[in-house]
Coordinates of C-alpha atoms in Angstrom, one line a residue:
Chain A
M1316 CA -2.4 -22.6 -19.4
K1317 CA -3.3 -22.4 -15.6
V1318 CA -1.2 -20.1 -13.0
T1319 CA 0.0 -21.6 -10.0
L1320 CA -0.3 -19.0 -7.0
V1321 CA 2.1 -20.1 -4.3
D1322 CA 0.0 -19.7 -1.2
Y1323 CA 2.0 -19.0 1.9
G1324 CA -0.2 -16.7 3.5
A1325 CA 0.6 -13.4 2.0
G1326 CA -1.9 -10.6 2.2
N1327 CA -1.7 -9.7 -1.5
L1328 CA -2.5 -13.4 -2.6
P1329 CA -6.2 -12.4 -3.3
S1330 CA -5.4 -9.1 -5.2
V1331 CA -3.2 -11.0 -7.5
E1332 CA -5.7 -13.6 -8.0
R1333 CA -8.2 -11.0 -8.7
A1334 CA -5.6 -9.0 -11.4
L1335 CA -4.9 -12.3 -13.2
G1336 CA -8.7 -13.1 -13.5
R1337 CA -9.3 -9.7 -15.1
L1338 CA -7.0 -10.5 -17.5
G1339 CA -8.7 -13.9 -18.5
A1340 CA -6.1 -16.1 -16.7
E1341 CA -6.8 -19.1 -14.7
S1342 CA -5.2 -19.4 -11.5
E1343 CA -5.2 -21.7 -8.5
R1344 CA -3.7 -21.4 -5.1
V1345 CA -1.4 -23.9 -4.1
A1346 CA 0.0 -24.6 -0.5
G1347 CA 1.4 -28.0 -0.8
P1348 CA 4.4 -29.8 -2.7
A1349 CA 2.5 -32.0 -5.0
A1350 CA 1.0 -29.2 -7.3
L1351 CA 4.1 -27.3 -7.9
R1352 CA 5.4 -30.4 -9.2
A1353 CA 2.8 -30.2 -12.1
A1354 CA 3.0 -26.3 -12.6
E1355 CA 3.0 -24.6 -15.8
A1356 CA 3.5 -21.3 -14.6
I1357 CA 4.2 -20.1 -11.0
V1358 CA 3.6 -16.7 -9.5
L1359 CA 5.1 -16.2 -5.8
P1360 CA 3.4 -13.1 -4.5
G1361 CA 4.6 -11.5 -1.3
V1362 CA 4.5 -8.8 1.3
G1363 CA 5.7 -8.7 4.8
H1364 CA 8.5 -10.2 6.4
F1365 CA 11.4 -12.3 4.5
S1366 CA 11.4 -14.7 7.5
A1367 CA 7.8 -15.5 7.3
L1368 CA 8.1 -16.0 3.6
M1369 CA 11.1 -18.3 3.9
R1370 CA 10.0 -20.3 7.0
T1371 CA 6.4 -21.0 5.6
L1372 CA 8.3 -22.1 2.4
E1373 CA 10.0 -24.8 4.5
E1374 CA 7.0 -25.8 6.8
R1375 CA 4.9 -26.4 3.7
Q1376 CA 7.7 -28.2 2.0
L1377 CA 7.4 -26.1 -0.8
R1378 CA 11.2 -24.9 -1.1
A1379 CA 12.6 -27.9 -2.9
P1380 CA 9.8 -28.4 -5.2
L1381 CA 9.8 -24.5 -6.1
R1382 CA 13.6 -24.7 -6.8
A1383 CA 13.0 -27.8 -8.8
A1384 CA 10.2 -26.2 -10.8
L1385 CA 12.6 -23.1 -11.4
A1386 CA 15.4 -25.3 -12.5
R1387 CA 13.2 -27.2 -14.9
G1388 CA 12.4 -23.6 -16.7
V1389 CA 8.9 -23.3 -15.5
P1390 CA 7.9 -19.6 -16.1
F1391 CA 8.1 -17.9 -12.9
L1392 CA 7.0 -14.2 -11.7
G1393 CA 8.0 -13.0 -8.0
I1394 CA 6.3 -10.3 -6.6
C1395 CA 7.8 -7.8 -4.1
L1396 CA 9.1 -10.2 -1.5
G1397 CA 8.7 -13.0 -4.1
L1398 CA 11.5 -11.0 -5.8
Q1399 CA 13.6 -10.8 -2.8
A1400 CA 13.3 -14.4 -2.1
L1401 CA 15.3 -15.3 -5.3
Y1402 CA 18.6 -14.0 -3.4
E1403 CA 20.8 -15.8 -1.3
S1404 CA 19.8 -14.1 2.1
S1405 CA 18.2 -10.8 3.6
R1406 CA 19.3 -8.5 6.2
E1407 CA 15.9 -8.4 7.3
A1408 CA 16.2 -12.2 8.6
P1409 CA 20.0 -13.0 8.5
D1410 CA 19.3 -16.4 9.8
D1411 CA 16.8 -17.4 7.1
R1412 CA 18.2 -18.6 3.9
G1413 CA 16.7 -17.2 0.5
L1414 CA 15.9 -19.6 -2.5
G1415 CA 19.6 -18.4 -4.0
L1416 CA 18.9 -18.4 -7.4
L1417 CA 20.3 -15.1 -7.7
R1418 CA 23.6 -14.0 -6.4
G1419 CA 23.6 -11.3 -3.4
T1420 CA 21.8 -10.3 -0.2
I1421 CA 19.0 -8.2 0.4
E1422 CA 19.6 -5.0 2.2
P1423 CA 17.7 -2.2 3.9
L1424 CA 17.1 1.0 2.0
P1425 CA 19.5 3.8 3.1
A1426 CA 18.1 6.0 6.0
G1427 CA 17.6 9.8 5.0
V1428 CA 14.5 9.1 3.1
K1429 CA 11.0 8.3 4.1
L1430 CA 10.7 4.5 4.8
P1431 CA 8.9 2.0 4.1
H1432 CA 9.4 3.1 0.4
M1433 CA 5.7 3.4 0.2
G1434 CA 3.8 4.7 -3.1
W1435 CA 4.2 5.1 -6.8
N1436 CA 7.6 5.4 -8.5
Q1437 CA 9.2 5.3 -11.8
L1438 CA 11.5 2.7 -13.3
R1439 CA 14.8 3.4 -15.3
R1440 CA 15.4 0.4 -17.6
V1441 CA 18.9 -0.9 -18.1
R1442 CA 18.2 -3.2 -21.1
S1443 CA 15.5 -4.2 -22.8
S1444 CA 12.8 -5.9 -20.7
R1445 CA 10.0 -8.6 -21.4
L1446 CA 7.9 -7.6 -18.7
L1447 CA 8.0 -3.9 -19.6
R1448 CA 7.1 -4.3 -23.2
G1449 CA 4.6 -1.6 -24.2
V1450 CA 4.6 0.0 -21.0
P1451 CA 5.3 3.8 -21.2
E1452 CA 8.9 5.0 -20.1
D1453 CA 7.4 7.3 -17.5
A1454 CA 4.8 4.8 -16.1
Y1455 CA 4.3 4.7 -12.3
F1456 CA 4.2 1.7 -10.4
Y1457 CA 3.0 1.0 -6.5
F1458 CA 5.8 0.0 -4.4
A1459 CA 5.6 -0.9 -0.6
H1460 CA 8.7 -2.1 1.2
S1461 CA 12.0 -1.1 3.2
Y1462 CA 14.4 -3.8 2.1
A1463 CA 15.9 -3.9 -1.6
A1464 CA 18.5 -5.8 -3.7
L1465 CA 20.9 -2.7 -4.1
H1466 CA 23.4 -4.2 -6.5
S1467 CA 22.3 -4.6 -10.1
D1468 CA 23.8 -7.6 -12.2
K1469 CA 23.2 -9.3 -15.4
A1470 CA 19.8 -10.2 -14.7
T1471 CA 18.4 -6.6 -13.9
A1472 CA 16.3 -5.2 -16.4
A1473 CA 15.1 -2.0 -14.5
V1474 CA 16.0 -0.3 -11.5
C1475 CA 14.1 2.2 -9.5
C1476 CA 15.8 5.0 -6.9
H1477 CA 14.6 5.7 -3.5
G1478 CA 17.5 7.0 -1.4
A1479 CA 19.8 4.6 -3.6
D1480 CA 19.3 2.7 -6.9
F1481 CA 17.6 -0.7 -6.3
V1482 CA 16.6 -3.6 -8.6
A1483 CA 13.0 -3.1 -9.8
V1484 CA 12.8 -5.8 -12.3
V1485 CA 14.6 -9.0 -12.7
E1486 CA 14.6 -11.1 -15.9
Q1487 CA 16.8 -14.3 -16.2
D1488 CA 15.7 -17.1 -18.6
N1489 CA 12.3 -18.2 -16.9
L1490 CA 12.8 -16.2 -13.8
L1491 CA 10.9 -12.8 -14.0
A1492 CA 10.4 -10.8 -10.6
V1493 CA 9.4 -7.2 -9.8
Q1494 CA 9.9 -5.5 -6.5
F1495 CA 6.9 -3.4 -6.9
H1496 CA 3.4 -4.5 -6.9
P1497 CA 2.0 -5.0 -10.5
E1498 CA -1.5 -6.0 -9.0
K1499 CA -1.8 -2.5 -7.4
S1500 CA -0.3 -0.5 -10.3
G1501 CA -3.3 0.2 -12.3
Q1502 CA -2.8 -0.1 -16.1
A1503 CA 0.8 -0.2 -16.0
G1504 CA 0.8 -3.1 -13.5
A1505 CA -1.8 -5.2 -15.5
R1506 CA 0.4 -4.7 -18.7
V1507 CA 3.3 -6.2 -16.8
L1508 CA 1.2 -9.3 -15.6
Q1509 CA -0.2 -9.6 -19.2
N1510 CA 3.4 -9.7 -20.4
F1511 CA 4.1 -12.4 -18.1
L1512 CA 1.3 -14.5 -19.3
E1513 CA 2.0 -14.1 -22.9
S1514 CA 5.8 -14.9 -22.0
A1515 CA 4.8 -18.0 -20.2
Q1516 CA 2.6 -19.2 -23.0
Chain B
M343 CA 12.3 9.7 -11.3
S344 CA 11.0 10.5 -7.8
L345 CA 8.2 9.0 -5.6
A346 CA 4.9 10.7 -6.5
R347 CA 2.9 12.6 -4.0
R348 CA -0.3 10.7 -3.6
I349 CA -4.0 11.9 -3.8
I350 CA -6.3 9.7 -1.8
P351 CA -10.2 9.7 -1.8
C352 CA -11.4 8.7 1.6
L353 CA -14.8 7.0 1.8
D354 CA -16.3 7.4 5.3
T355 CA -19.2 4.6 5.8
D356 CA -21.7 3.8 8.1
G357 CA -20.3 0.2 7.3
A358 CA -22.4 -0.2 4.3
R359 CA -23.0 3.4 2.6
V360 CA -20.7 6.2 2.1
V361 CA -22.1 9.0 4.2
K362 CA -20.8 12.6 4.7
G363 CA -21.2 15.0 7.6
V364 CA -19.1 17.9 9.3
Q365 CA -17.4 16.0 12.4
F366 CA -19.9 13.3 12.6
V367 CA -23.0 15.6 12.7
G368 CA -25.8 15.6 10.2
L369 CA -24.5 12.5 8.5
R370 CA -26.5 11.8 4.8
D371 CA -26.1 9.3 2.2
A372 CA -23.4 9.6 -0.4
G373 CA -23.5 6.7 -2.4
D374 CA -22.4 3.2 -2.8
P375 CA -19.0 2.5 -1.5
A376 CA -18.2 -0.1 -4.3
E377 CA -19.2 2.4 -7.2
L378 CA -17.3 5.1 -5.8
A379 CA -14.2 2.9 -5.6
A380 CA -14.5 1.8 -9.3
R381 CA -14.9 5.6 -10.2
Y382 CA -11.8 6.7 -8.3
N383 CA -10.1 3.6 -9.7
R384 CA -10.8 4.9 -13.2
E385 CA -10.2 8.7 -12.3
G386 CA -6.4 8.2 -11.2
A387 CA -6.7 8.0 -7.6
D388 CA -3.6 6.9 -6.0
E389 CA -4.9 4.6 -3.3
L390 CA -8.2 4.6 -1.2
I391 CA -9.1 4.8 2.1
V392 CA -12.3 3.2 3.5
L393 CA -13.5 4.0 7.2
D394 CA -16.3 2.7 9.1
I395 CA -17.3 5.8 11.3
A396 CA -20.0 4.2 13.0
A397 CA -17.8 1.3 14.2
A398 CA -20.6 -0.5 15.9
R399 CA -19.5 -3.9 16.8
D400 CA -22.7 -5.7 15.5
Q401 CA -22.2 -4.1 12.1
R402 CA -18.8 -5.5 11.7
P403 CA -19.6 -8.3 9.1
T404 CA -21.3 -5.5 7.0
F405 CA -18.3 -3.6 7.0
L406 CA -16.0 -6.5 6.0
E407 CA -18.4 -7.3 3.2
T408 CA -18.0 -3.6 2.2
I409 CA -14.0 -4.0 2.0
R410 CA -14.3 -7.2 -0.1
R411 CA -16.9 -5.4 -2.6
V412 CA -14.5 -2.2 -2.7
A413 CA -11.3 -4.4 -2.9
K414 CA -12.9 -6.1 -6.1
Q415 CA -13.2 -2.6 -7.9
L416 CA -9.3 -1.6 -7.4
A417 CA -6.0 -2.1 -9.1
I418 CA -4.6 0.5 -6.6
P419 CA -3.9 0.1 -2.8
L420 CA -6.8 0.0 -0.1
T421 CA -6.4 1.0 3.3
A422 CA -9.3 0.2 5.7
G423 CA -10.0 1.1 9.5
G424 CA -12.6 2.5 11.8
G425 CA -13.5 0.4 14.9
I426 CA -10.3 -1.7 15.0
R427 CA -10.4 -2.6 18.6
E428 CA -8.1 -5.7 18.7
F429 CA -5.7 -7.6 16.7
E430 CA -8.3 -10.1 15.2
D431 CA -10.2 -6.8 14.1
G432 CA -7.1 -6.0 12.0
R433 CA -6.6 -9.2 10.6
A434 CA -10.4 -9.5 9.5
V435 CA -9.4 -6.3 7.5
V436 CA -6.8 -7.3 6.1
E437 CA -8.2 -10.8 5.1
A438 CA -11.2 -9.1 3.5
G439 CA -8.8 -7.3 1.1
A440 CA -7.3 -4.2 2.7
D441 CA -3.6 -4.0 2.0
K442 CA -3.2 -1.6 5.2
V443 CA -5.3 -1.4 8.4
T444 CA -5.4 2.1 10.1
V445 CA -5.7 2.3 13.9
N446 CA -6.7 5.1 16.1
T447 CA -8.6 5.0 19.4
A448 CA -7.4 1.5 20.3
A449 CA -3.9 2.2 19.5
V450 CA -4.0 5.1 22.3
E451 CA -5.7 2.7 24.8
R452 CA -3.3 0.0 24.3
P453 CA -0.2 1.0 22.1
Q454 CA 1.1 -2.7 21.8
L455 CA -1.7 -3.3 19.2
L456 CA 0.4 -1.6 16.8
T457 CA 3.3 -3.7 17.5
E458 CA 1.3 -6.7 17.3
L459 CA -0.3 -5.8 14.0
A460 CA 3.3 -4.7 12.6
A461 CA 4.8 -7.8 13.4
A462 CA 2.1 -9.8 11.8
F463 CA 1.4 -8.0 8.5
G464 CA 4.5 -5.9 8.3
S465 CA 5.2 -2.0 8.7
Q466 CA 4.0 -1.4 5.4
A467 CA 0.6 -2.5 6.4
V468 CA -0.2 -0.7 9.5
V469 CA -1.3 3.1 9.4
L470 CA -1.8 5.0 12.7
A471 CA -4.4 7.5 12.5
V472 CA -3.7 10.5 14.6
D473 CA -6.7 13.3 15.1
A474 CA -4.9 16.2 16.3
K475 CA -6.4 19.5 17.6
R476 CA -4.5 22.7 18.7
V477 CA -4.8 23.3 22.5
D478 CA -2.7 26.2 23.6
N479 CA 0.4 25.9 21.9
R480 CA 0.6 22.4 21.1
W481 CA -1.3 19.8 19.1
E482 CA -3.3 17.3 21.3
V483 CA -4.3 13.9 20.2
F484 CA -8.2 13.3 20.5
V485 CA -9.9 9.6 20.0
C486 CA -13.2 8.3 19.7
G487 CA -14.0 10.5 16.7
G488 CA -12.4 13.4 17.9
R489 CA -14.7 13.8 20.9
Q490 CA -12.2 12.8 23.6
A491 CA -8.9 14.4 24.5
T492 CA -6.1 11.9 25.5
G493 CA -3.5 14.3 26.9
R494 CA -1.1 13.1 24.4
E495 CA 0.9 15.5 22.3
A496 CA 0.3 14.7 18.4
V497 CA 4.4 14.6 17.3
A498 CA 5.5 12.8 19.9
W499 CA 2.4 10.0 19.6
A500 CA 3.3 9.8 16.0
Q501 CA 6.9 9.2 17.0
E502 CA 5.9 6.4 19.6
G503 CA 4.0 4.8 17.0
V504 CA 6.7 4.7 14.2
A505 CA 9.1 3.1 17.1
R506 CA 6.3 0.5 17.3
G507 CA 6.3 -0.3 14.1
V508 CA 3.7 1.5 11.7
G509 CA 4.6 2.3 8.3
E510 CA 2.4 5.5 8.1
I511 CA 0.7 8.3 9.4
L512 CA -2.6 9.6 8.7
L513 CA -2.8 12.8 10.3
T514 CA -6.3 14.7 10.5
S515 CA -6.5 18.2 11.8
I516 CA -9.8 18.2 13.8
D517 CA -9.5 22.0 13.5
R518 CA -9.8 22.0 9.7
D519 CA -11.8 18.9 9.4
G520 CA -15.1 19.8 7.2
T521 CA -14.2 23.5 7.3
R522 CA -12.7 23.8 3.7
A523 CA -10.3 26.0 5.1
G524 CA -7.5 24.0 3.6
F525 CA -4.8 21.7 5.3
D526 CA -3.2 22.6 8.6
C527 CA 0.3 22.9 7.0
E528 CA 1.9 23.6 10.0
L529 CA 0.9 20.6 12.0
T530 CA 1.3 18.5 9.0
A531 CA 5.2 19.7 8.6
A532 CA 5.7 19.3 12.4
V533 CA 4.9 15.7 12.0
A534 CA 6.4 15.0 8.6
R535 CA 9.5 16.3 10.1
A536 CA 9.8 14.3 13.1
V537 CA 9.0 10.7 11.8
S538 CA 11.0 8.8 9.1
V539 CA 7.8 7.1 7.4
P540 CA 5.1 8.9 5.0
V541 CA 2.4 11.1 6.4
I542 CA -0.9 11.5 4.8
A543 CA -2.6 14.6 5.6
S544 CA -6.3 15.1 6.1
G545 CA -9.0 18.0 7.0
G546 CA -9.8 20.9 5.3
A547 CA -9.1 20.1 1.5
N548 CA -11.1 22.4 -0.7
R549 CA -9.0 24.2 -3.6
P550 CA -5.9 22.6 -5.7
E551 CA -4.0 25.8 -4.0
D552 CA -4.8 23.7 -0.6
F553 CA -3.2 20.4 -1.8
L554 CA 0.0 22.3 -3.6
A555 CA 0.6 23.9 0.0
V556 CA 0.2 20.9 1.9
F557 CA 2.8 19.1 -0.5
T558 CA 5.4 22.1 -0.3
T559 CA 5.2 23.8 3.0
G560 CA 3.2 21.2 4.8
E561 CA 5.6 18.5 3.6
A562 CA 3.1 15.8 3.2
D563 CA 3.7 12.6 1.3
A564 CA 0.2 12.0 0.4
A565 CA -3.1 14.2 1.0
L566 CA -6.6 12.9 1.7
A567 CA -10.0 14.4 0.9
A568 CA -13.5 13.2 0.8
S569 CA -16.3 15.4 -0.3
I570 CA -14.6 17.6 -2.9
F571 CA -14.2 14.3 -4.8
H572 CA -17.4 12.4 -4.0
D573 CA -19.3 15.9 -5.2
H574 CA -17.5 16.1 -8.5
R575 CA -16.3 19.6 -7.5
Q576 CA -12.6 18.7 -7.9
P577 CA -11.8 16.1 -10.6
I578 CA -8.6 13.9 -9.9
A579 CA -6.8 14.4 -13.0
A580 CA -7.5 18.2 -13.0
L581 CA -6.0 18.4 -9.7
K582 CA -2.9 16.3 -10.7
Q583 CA -2.6 18.4 -13.6
F584 CA -2.5 21.5 -11.6
L585 CA 0.1 20.2 -9.1
A586 CA 2.5 18.9 -11.9
A587 CA 2.4 22.3 -13.6
R588 CA 3.8 23.5 -10.3
G589 CA 6.6 21.0 -10.0
V590 CA 5.0 18.6 -7.5
P591 CA 5.8 15.0 -8.5
V592 CA 2.5 13.0 -9.4
R593 CA 1.6 10.2 -11.1
L594 CA -0.3 11.4 -14.3
S595 CA -0.3 8.3 -16.4
R596 CA -2.7 5.5 -15.4

């Protein structure tokens, strides 16, 4: 199985590529629609502004084939902004539409805590999780974001807290996503990527 | 469940090799950056900073290659900087594999650079390095490796950086740098209370007690050190155990 990495110019794409490579996974960068149509597993890495991601997906004509692949059941992992993109919209860029596969709007984390939420934090599992299988309960993951999904729903597998609870792990059928950066989260992060690869087999 | 305080080793390089010296005097070789990076990644560092302290224009490709070599070794975040003069320098560092770029002198000369970098890469990718020295009853910002006074006050400058979109402040006490006298907790707390973004304290690290002090009275979100880690004088795991036993949230499991 080859992992298709959606290349929209995200700065963390090479680190995700390296992290998958360390686990023995083959991956290819994809910047055009054709390759998405044949994808066996898709990773959407992300960092930066919601608008930059959504607009680049439109410009490169990736939005429709990405939605089609997800509807077809292709295993998907969204990272950071790649999780936020699954929702309908974000207050970071009110004029841009999200992919709309999960209900709700991405909101700013509340003031009163240091922002961005930058550094290593722990998770609270709200149900059994495929991505967190074998990961110690007290493991830390690396976060770097100022916006988040503040309302849990049935797709939420784990939450984190920084000023308020927010969605840290999403698992809904073939849609998997994490607000943290597994590619930057040491052994715990590698295990999450490994779990994704295994679930995608 | 709470955000861990970070321990960050810093690799000062001449572009290619890690170097060591007090306030840029008497530099000596302290190893290969990629080898040290692999070691810190293994030993539980929370992040790594790599600086080009020579920042010679003609050595730029060498430093970018160093960033690429270091990034390959890491499963933790990497910040890189030193000699970032203009937007394209920042982009080159990010493209070479750094998650964040740190800017110092050029930001004082042209603060708009911070705005441009934050707009392109996001606030979480832009770190403002502030080198501060006590002058009379305030902290003044110095640039060019601590040699040149700017007339700017450190707390106000950090606030301006945040208003321009930086996501983190790397705050170095010039008075403490290389002295092993402990972090400047007063300076760190003054800046940490005045800004909404995380503050990394730097300068003066020696004993575990220094880290405890800067995380409590200094209110730092992260603490940086170089030689105590390079020399094996202070194992990172033991430092974290010391802090955890005293109630400071740190990442123990790797």
